[in-house]
Coordinates of C-alpha atoms in Angstrom, one line a residue:
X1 CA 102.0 154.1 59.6
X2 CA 100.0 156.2 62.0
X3 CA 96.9 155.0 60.7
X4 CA 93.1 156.2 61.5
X5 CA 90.5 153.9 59.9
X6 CA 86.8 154.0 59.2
X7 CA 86.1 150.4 59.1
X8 CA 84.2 148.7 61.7
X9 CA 85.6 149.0 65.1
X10 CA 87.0 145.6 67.6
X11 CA 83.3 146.5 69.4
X12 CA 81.3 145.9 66.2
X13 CA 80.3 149.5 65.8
X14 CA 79.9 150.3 61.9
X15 CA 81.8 153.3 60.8
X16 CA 80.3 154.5 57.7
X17 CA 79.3 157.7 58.1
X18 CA 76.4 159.9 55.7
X19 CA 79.7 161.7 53.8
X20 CA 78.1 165.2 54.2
X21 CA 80.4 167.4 53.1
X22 CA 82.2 165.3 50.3
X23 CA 78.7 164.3 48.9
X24 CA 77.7 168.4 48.4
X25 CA 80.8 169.0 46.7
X26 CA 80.6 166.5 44.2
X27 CA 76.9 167.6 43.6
X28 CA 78.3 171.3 43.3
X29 CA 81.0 170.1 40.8
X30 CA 78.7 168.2 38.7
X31 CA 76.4 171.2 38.3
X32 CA 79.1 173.1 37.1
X33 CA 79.9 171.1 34.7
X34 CA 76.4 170.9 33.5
X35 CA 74.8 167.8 35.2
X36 CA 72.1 166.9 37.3
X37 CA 73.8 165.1 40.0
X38 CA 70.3 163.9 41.8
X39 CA 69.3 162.6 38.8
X40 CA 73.0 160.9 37.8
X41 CA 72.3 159.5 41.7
X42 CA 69.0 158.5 41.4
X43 CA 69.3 156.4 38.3
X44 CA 72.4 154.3 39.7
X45 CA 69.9 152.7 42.4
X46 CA 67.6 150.5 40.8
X47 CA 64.7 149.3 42.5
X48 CA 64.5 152.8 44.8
X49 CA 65.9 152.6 48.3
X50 CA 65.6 150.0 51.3
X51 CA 63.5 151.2 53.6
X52 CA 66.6 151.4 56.0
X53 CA 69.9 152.3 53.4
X54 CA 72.7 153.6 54.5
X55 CA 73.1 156.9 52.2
X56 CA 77.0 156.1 52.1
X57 CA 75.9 152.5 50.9
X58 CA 74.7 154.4 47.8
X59 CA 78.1 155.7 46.8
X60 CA 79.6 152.7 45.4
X61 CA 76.5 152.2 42.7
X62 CA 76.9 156.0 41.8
X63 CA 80.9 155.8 41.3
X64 CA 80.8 152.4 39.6
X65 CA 78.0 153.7 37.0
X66 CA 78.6 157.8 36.5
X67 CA 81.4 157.7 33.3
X68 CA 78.8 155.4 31.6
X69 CA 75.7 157.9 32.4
X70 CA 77.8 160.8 32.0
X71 CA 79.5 159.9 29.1
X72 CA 82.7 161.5 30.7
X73 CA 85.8 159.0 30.5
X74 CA 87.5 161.0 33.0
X75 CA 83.9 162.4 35.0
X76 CA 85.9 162.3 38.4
X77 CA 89.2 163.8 37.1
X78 CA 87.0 166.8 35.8
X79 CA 84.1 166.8 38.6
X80 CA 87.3 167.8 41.2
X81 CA 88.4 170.2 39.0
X82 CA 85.1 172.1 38.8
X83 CA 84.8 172.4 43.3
X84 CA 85.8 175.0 45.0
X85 CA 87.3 174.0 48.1
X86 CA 85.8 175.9 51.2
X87 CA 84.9 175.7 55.2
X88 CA 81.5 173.7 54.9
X89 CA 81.5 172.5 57.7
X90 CA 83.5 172.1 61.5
X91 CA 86.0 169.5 60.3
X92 CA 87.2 171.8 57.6
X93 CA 87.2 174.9 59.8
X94 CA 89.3 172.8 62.6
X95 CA 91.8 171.9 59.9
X96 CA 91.8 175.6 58.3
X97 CA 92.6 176.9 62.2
X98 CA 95.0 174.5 63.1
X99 CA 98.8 175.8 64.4
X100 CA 100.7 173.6 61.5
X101 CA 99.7 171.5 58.4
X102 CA 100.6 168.1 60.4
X103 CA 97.9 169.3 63.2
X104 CA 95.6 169.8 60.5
X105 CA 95.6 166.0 59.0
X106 CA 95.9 164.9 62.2
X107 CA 92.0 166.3 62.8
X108 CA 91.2 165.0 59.1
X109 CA 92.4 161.6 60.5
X110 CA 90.5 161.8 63.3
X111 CA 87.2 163.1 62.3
X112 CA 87.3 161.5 58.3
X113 CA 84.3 159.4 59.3
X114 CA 82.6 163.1 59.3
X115 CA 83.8 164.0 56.5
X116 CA 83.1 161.1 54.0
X117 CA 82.1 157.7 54.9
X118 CA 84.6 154.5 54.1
X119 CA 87.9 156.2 54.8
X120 CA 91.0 154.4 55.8
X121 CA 93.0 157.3 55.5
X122 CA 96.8 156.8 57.4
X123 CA 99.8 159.2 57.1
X124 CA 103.3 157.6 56.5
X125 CA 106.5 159.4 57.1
X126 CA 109.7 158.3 55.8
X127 CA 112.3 161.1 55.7
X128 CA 112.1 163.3 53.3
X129 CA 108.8 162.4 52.2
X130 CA 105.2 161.7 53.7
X131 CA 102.3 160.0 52.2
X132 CA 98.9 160.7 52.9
X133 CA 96.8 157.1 52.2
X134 CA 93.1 158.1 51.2
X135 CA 91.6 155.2 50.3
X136 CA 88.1 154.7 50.6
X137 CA 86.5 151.0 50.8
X138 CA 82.8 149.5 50.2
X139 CA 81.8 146.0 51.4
X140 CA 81.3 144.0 48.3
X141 CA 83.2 146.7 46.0
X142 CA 86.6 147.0 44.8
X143 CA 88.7 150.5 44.1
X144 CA 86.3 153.5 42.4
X145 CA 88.4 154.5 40.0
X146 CA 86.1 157.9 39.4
X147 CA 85.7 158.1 43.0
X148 CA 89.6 158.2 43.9
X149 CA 90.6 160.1 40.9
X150 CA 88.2 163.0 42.0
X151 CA 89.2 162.8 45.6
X152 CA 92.9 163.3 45.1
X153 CA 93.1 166.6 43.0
X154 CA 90.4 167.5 45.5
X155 CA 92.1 167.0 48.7
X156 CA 95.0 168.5 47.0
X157 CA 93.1 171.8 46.3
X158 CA 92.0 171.7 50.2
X159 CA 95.3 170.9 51.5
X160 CA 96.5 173.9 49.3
X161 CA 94.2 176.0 51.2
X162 CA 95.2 175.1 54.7
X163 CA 99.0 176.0 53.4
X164 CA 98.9 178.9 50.9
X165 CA 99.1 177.2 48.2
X166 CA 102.7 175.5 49.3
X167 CA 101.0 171.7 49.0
X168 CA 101.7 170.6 45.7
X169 CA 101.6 166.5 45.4
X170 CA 105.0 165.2 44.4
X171 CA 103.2 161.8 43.9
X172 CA 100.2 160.0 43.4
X173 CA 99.4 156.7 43.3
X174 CA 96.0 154.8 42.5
X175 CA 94.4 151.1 43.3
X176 CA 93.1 150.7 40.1
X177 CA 94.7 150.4 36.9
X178 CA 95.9 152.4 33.9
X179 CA 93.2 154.2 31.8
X180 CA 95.1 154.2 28.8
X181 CA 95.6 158.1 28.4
X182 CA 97.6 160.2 30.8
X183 CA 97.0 163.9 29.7
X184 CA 94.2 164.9 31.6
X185 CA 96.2 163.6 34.8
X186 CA 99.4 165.4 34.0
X187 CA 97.0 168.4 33.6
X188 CA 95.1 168.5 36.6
X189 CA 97.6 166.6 38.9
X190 CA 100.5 167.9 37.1
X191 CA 102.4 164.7 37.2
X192 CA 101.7 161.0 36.2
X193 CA 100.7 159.5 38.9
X194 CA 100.8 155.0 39.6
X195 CA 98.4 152.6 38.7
X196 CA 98.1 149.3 40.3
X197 CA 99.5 150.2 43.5
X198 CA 98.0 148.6 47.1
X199 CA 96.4 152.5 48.0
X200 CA 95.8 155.5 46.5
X201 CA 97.7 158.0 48.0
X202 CA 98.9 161.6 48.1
X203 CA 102.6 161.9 48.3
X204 CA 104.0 165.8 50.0
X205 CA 107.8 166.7 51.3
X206 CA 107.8 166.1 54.9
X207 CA 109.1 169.5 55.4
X208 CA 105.6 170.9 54.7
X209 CA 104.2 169.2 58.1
X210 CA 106.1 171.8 60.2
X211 CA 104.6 174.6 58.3
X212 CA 102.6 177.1 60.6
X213 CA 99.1 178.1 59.5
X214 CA 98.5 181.9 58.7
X215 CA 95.0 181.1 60.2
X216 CA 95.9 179.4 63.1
X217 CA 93.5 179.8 65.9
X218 CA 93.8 177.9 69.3
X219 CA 90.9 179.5 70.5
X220 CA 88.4 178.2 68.1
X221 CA 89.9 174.7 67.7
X222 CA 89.2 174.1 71.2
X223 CA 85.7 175.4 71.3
X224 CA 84.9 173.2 68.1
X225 CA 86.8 169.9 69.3
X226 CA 84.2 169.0 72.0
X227 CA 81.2 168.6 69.7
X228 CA 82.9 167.3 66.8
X229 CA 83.8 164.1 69.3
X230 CA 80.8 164.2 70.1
X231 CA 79.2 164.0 67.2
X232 CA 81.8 161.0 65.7
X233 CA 80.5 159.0 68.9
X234 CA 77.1 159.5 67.8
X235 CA 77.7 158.6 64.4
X236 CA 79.3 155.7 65.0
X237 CA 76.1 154.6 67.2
X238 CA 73.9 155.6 65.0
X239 CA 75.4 154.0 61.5
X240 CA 75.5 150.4 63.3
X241 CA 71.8 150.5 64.5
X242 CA 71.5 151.6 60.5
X243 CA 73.3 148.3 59.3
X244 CA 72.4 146.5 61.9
X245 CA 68.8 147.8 60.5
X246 CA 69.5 146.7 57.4
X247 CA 71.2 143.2 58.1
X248 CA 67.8 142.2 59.2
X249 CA 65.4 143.9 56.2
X250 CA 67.6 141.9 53.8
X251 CA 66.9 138.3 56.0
X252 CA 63.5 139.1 57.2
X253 CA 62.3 135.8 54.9
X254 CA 65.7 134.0 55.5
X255 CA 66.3 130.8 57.9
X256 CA 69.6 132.8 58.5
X257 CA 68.0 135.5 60.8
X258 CA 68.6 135.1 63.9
X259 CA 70.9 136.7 66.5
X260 CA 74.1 134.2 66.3
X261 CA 74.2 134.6 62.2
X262 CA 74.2 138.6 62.6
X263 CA 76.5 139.1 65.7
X264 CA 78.8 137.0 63.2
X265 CA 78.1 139.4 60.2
X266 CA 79.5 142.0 62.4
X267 CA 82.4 140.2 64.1
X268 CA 80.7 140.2 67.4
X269 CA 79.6 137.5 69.7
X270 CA 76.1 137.2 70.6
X271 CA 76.2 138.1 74.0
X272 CA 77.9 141.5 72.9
X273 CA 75.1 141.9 70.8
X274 CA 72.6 140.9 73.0
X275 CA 74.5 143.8 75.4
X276 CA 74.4 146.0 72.9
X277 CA 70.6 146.0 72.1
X278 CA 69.8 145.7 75.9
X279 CA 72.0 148.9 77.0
X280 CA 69.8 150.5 74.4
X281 CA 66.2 149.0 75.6
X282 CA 65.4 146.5 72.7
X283 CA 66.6 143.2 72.2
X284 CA 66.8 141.0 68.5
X285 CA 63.2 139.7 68.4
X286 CA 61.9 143.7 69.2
X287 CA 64.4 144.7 66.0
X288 CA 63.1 141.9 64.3
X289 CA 59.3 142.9 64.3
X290 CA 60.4 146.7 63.9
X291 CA 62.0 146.7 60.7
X292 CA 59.7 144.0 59.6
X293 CA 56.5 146.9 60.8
X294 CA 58.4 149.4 58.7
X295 CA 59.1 147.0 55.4
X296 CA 54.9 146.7 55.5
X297 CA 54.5 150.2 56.0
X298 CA 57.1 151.3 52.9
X299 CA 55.1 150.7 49.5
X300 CA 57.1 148.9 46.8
X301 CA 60.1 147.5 49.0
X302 CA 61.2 144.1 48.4

């Protein structure tokens, strides 16, 4: 399986990116269906926020409680439903002007870490058929099943875009096990898809890979590439300093804080830590007393 992962890299860098674009679609779907998403949000993190949490952190407590505070069996199937799939942002306009559809998930492979955070998205091609693996994983959380079910009818509407409507899922398959009812998947999949299976997954005739784009533009995907690898090198960066960040908060009172115990939270050894922090001018004790400063300055954290 050519495969393209967002968990943490061999170097220890963290991965998990601020999932931009797939965060302001949800909120947009859940306000057509008549929700307030910030609210829905804001009442699946009790206690308020660390004073440094990852926003992608947050998505696991909002997927695992929104059918309860919704009161929507199926909130994900439906919250997918309501979106309308357009070019928010660099990644989606890369994929929209790529030469062929197999171009096009090659950039959402490569820049999914953009897109939302926690993909291990891979594509699989055997003969006659391809299969696009989208799942997403948490530390500490097993399958979403809201979360996957609204990302599969939705990347299905935007890989529908990118090819005039010819990408139509031939199956699907999900981590997490059967419901009970299958007609709202048979009506917005328009099939039954598999329960139980080791990733959720989009499944598409190979043939469609091959298909050129009637937006294809060369031009612009090479303008946009630069600072869209850029910007993935900076996240990555960035979103380890964050967890590193919050690693400490949550040991600040803890015999276990000290450099050895985190390098090993991250799969590192401490002298590639120690490297780490010193090619960036700090070292552990300095991020030690600065997210300690910033847990006394934050009313109301624990």
């Amino acid at each position: 399986m050519e495969h393209h992962d967002a968990s943490p890299r061999t170097d220890g860098r963290a991965s998990l990116a601020p999932n931009r674009t797939m965060r302001r679609l949800v909120m947009e779907g859940l306000g057509r269906l008549g929700y307030d998403g910030a609210r829905l949000a804001n009442e699946t993190l009790p206690g308020g926020h660390p004073a440094y949490c990852d926003p992608h952190l947050e998505a696991p407590l909002f997927w695992s409680g929104i059918a309860e505070r919704s009161g929507d069996d199926f909130i994900g199937l439906h919250i997918a439903e309501a979106v309308r799939p357009r070019l928010l942002d660099d990644v989606l306009l890369v994929m929209y002007a790529s030469d062929t559809f197999e171009q096009a998930l090659g950039h959402f492979l490569r820049f999914q870490r953009l897109l939302s955070g926690g993909f291990r998205a891979g594509l699989e091609r055997r003969g006659d058929t391809s299969r696009l693996v989208i799942d997403i994983e948490y530390p500490g959380f097993g399958p979403l099943r809201q979360q996957a079910e609204c990302l599969a009818p939705l990347l299905g509407k935007l890989f529908a875009l990118l090819t005039d409507d010819a990408f139509a899922p031939t199956a699907v398959a999900f981590r997490h096990g059967a419901p009970g009812r299958a007609g709202e998947y048979r009506r917005l999949l328009g099939l039954d898809p598999a329960f139980g299976r080791p990733h959720d997954s989009l499944s598409f005739p190979s043939t469609l890979l091959a298909r050129p784009s009637l937006n294809a533009n060369p031009e612009l995907v090479a303008r946009l590439l630069p600072p869209l690898e850029s910007d993935l090198e900076g996240l990555e960066e960035q979103q380890f300093l964050l967890r590193l960040r919050h690693w400490v908060e949550a040991h600040l009172d803890s015999d276990e804080l000290c450099l050895s115990r985190c390098a090993r939270a991250f799969g590192l050894k401490q002298i590639e830590l120690r490297r780490w922090l010193a090619e960036r001018g700090t070292d552990f004790p300095a991020l030690c007393d600065e997210v300690r400063v910033r847990r006394d300055r934050t009313p109301g954290q624990t």
